[in-house]
mmCIF file of C-alpha atoms in Angstrom:
data_model
loop_
_atom_site.group_PDB
_atom_site.id
_atom_site.type_symbol
_atom_site.label_atom_id
_atom_site.label_comp_id
_atom_site.label_asym_id
_atom_site.label_seq_id
_atom_site.Cartn_x
_atom_site.Cartn_y
_atom_site.Cartn_z
ATOM 1 C CA MET L 1 -0.007 -0.153 0.076
ATOM 2 C CA ILE L 2 2.694 2.482 0.785
ATOM 3 C CA SER L 3 4.492 1.863 -2.150
ATOM 4 C CA ARG L 4 1.527 2.603 -4.387
ATOM 5 C CA ILE L 5 1.192 5.944 -2.360
ATOM 6 C CA LEU L 6 5.041 6.604 -3.063
ATOM 7 C CA TRP L 7 4.463 6.316 -7.180
ATOM 8 C CA PHE L 8 1.825 7.982 -6.912
ATOM 9 C CA PHE L 9 3.006 10.862 -5.897
ATOM 10 C CA ILE L 10 6.144 10.407 -7.517
ATOM 11 C CA LYS L 11 3.831 10.397 -10.864
ATOM 12 C CA ILE L 12 2.318 13.318 -9.694
ATOM 13 C CA PHE L 13 6.224 15.144 -9.228
ATOM 14 C CA TRP L 14 7.425 13.923 -12.745
ATOM 15 C CA LYS L 15 4.217 15.857 -14.396
ATOM 16 C CA GLY L 16 5.175 18.843 -12.780
ATOM 17 C CA GLU L 17 8.573 18.744 -14.130
ATOM 18 C CA TYR L 18 7.211 18.157 -17.797
ATOM 19 C CA ASP L 19 5.485 20.208 -17.259
ATOM 20 C CA MET L 20 7.376 23.414 -16.132
ATOM 21 C CA MET L 21 10.342 22.163 -18.545
ATOM 22 C CA ALA L 22 7.449 22.620 -21.461
ATOM 23 C CA ILE L 23 6.104 26.130 -20.107
ATOM 24 C CA PHE L 24 10.253 27.209 -20.072
ATOM 25 C CA PHE L 25 10.659 25.641 -23.251
ATOM 26 C CA ALA L 26 7.598 27.586 -24.599
ATOM 27 C CA THR L 27 8.842 30.600 -23.670
ATOM 28 C CA ARG L 28 12.481 30.690 -25.394
ATOM 29 C CA VAL L 29 10.595 29.644 -28.497
ATOM 30 C CA ILE L 30 7.976 32.376 -28.136
ATOM 31 C CA LEU L 31 11.300 34.446 -27.564
ATOM 32 C CA GLY L 32 13.264 33.167 -30.470
ATOM 33 C CA LYS L 33 16.422 31.900 -28.320
ATOM 34 C CA THR L 34 15.448 28.193 -29.075
ATOM 35 C CA SER L 35 13.639 26.857 -32.167
ATOM 36 C CA PHE L 36 11.020 23.980 -32.098
ATOM 37 C CA ASP L 37 13.755 21.788 -33.625
ATOM 38 C CA GLU L 38 15.822 22.221 -30.595
ATOM 39 C CA VAL L 39 13.158 21.711 -27.696
ATOM 40 C CA PRO L 40 13.853 18.020 -26.521
ATOM 41 C CA GLU L 41 11.776 14.893 -28.424
ATOM 42 C CA LYS L 42 10.303 14.535 -24.817
ATOM 43 C CA LEU L 43 9.152 17.845 -24.499
ATOM 44 C CA LYS L 44 7.456 18.676 -27.903
ATOM 45 C CA GLN L 45 4.050 18.007 -27.255
ATOM 46 C CA GLY L 46 3.904 20.072 -24.082
ATOM 47 C CA VAL L 47 5.271 22.754 -25.760
ATOM 48 C CA ALA L 48 2.970 22.492 -28.782
ATOM 49 C CA GLU L 49 0.151 22.454 -26.293
ATOM 50 C CA ASN L 50 1.399 25.714 -24.809
ATOM 51 C CA LEU L 51 2.301 27.534 -27.342
ATOM 52 C CA LEU L 52 -1.411 26.731 -28.801
ATOM 53 C CA ASP L 53 -2.942 27.777 -26.094
ATOM 54 C CA ALA L 54 -0.502 30.769 -26.232
ATOM 55 C CA GLY L 55 -2.518 31.373 -29.713
ATOM 56 C CA LEU L 56 0.407 31.106 -31.136
ATOM 57 C CA PRO L 57 -0.258 28.153 -33.976
ATOM 58 C CA GLU L 58 2.061 30.352 -36.210
ATOM 59 C CA LEU L 59 5.317 28.430 -33.859
ATOM 60 C CA VAL L 60 4.262 24.814 -33.820
ATOM 61 C CA PRO L 61 4.768 22.304 -36.674
ATOM 62 C CA VAL L 62 1.916 21.810 -38.552
ATOM 63 C CA GLU L 63 2.326 17.442 -37.128
ATOM 64 C CA TYR L 64 1.924 19.024 -33.777
ATOM 65 C CA GLY L 65 -1.271 20.114 -34.409
ATOM 66 C CA GLY L 66 0.477 23.974 -35.644
ATOM 67 C CA THR L 67 0.804 25.988 -38.749
ATOM 68 C CA ALA L 68 4.340 26.504 -39.087
ATOM 69 C CA ASP L 69 5.795 24.764 -42.291
ATOM 70 C CA ALA L 70 9.299 22.596 -42.735
ATOM 71 C CA ALA L 71 11.310 25.746 -43.009
ATOM 72 C CA GLU L 72 9.817 28.002 -40.904
ATOM 73 C CA ALA L 73 10.167 25.489 -37.791
ATOM 74 C CA ALA L 74 13.778 24.790 -39.277
ATOM 75 C CA GLU L 75 14.739 28.864 -38.775
#
């Protein structure tokens, strides 16, 4: 029972870490410090969701639900 509770809190902690990192990278993409292609693979979906929520689909590649084409995403 204790291990299940511990596992639950570990999952919440790690989910929070991924959310914070996705917000961090989304901010860097908005500021132009990092391109979407440079975002770590595990975080791309979360970063895309944050950018779309911010009303910036032009920064998100089409495969993640945005409107940026491959040429723009590589810049």
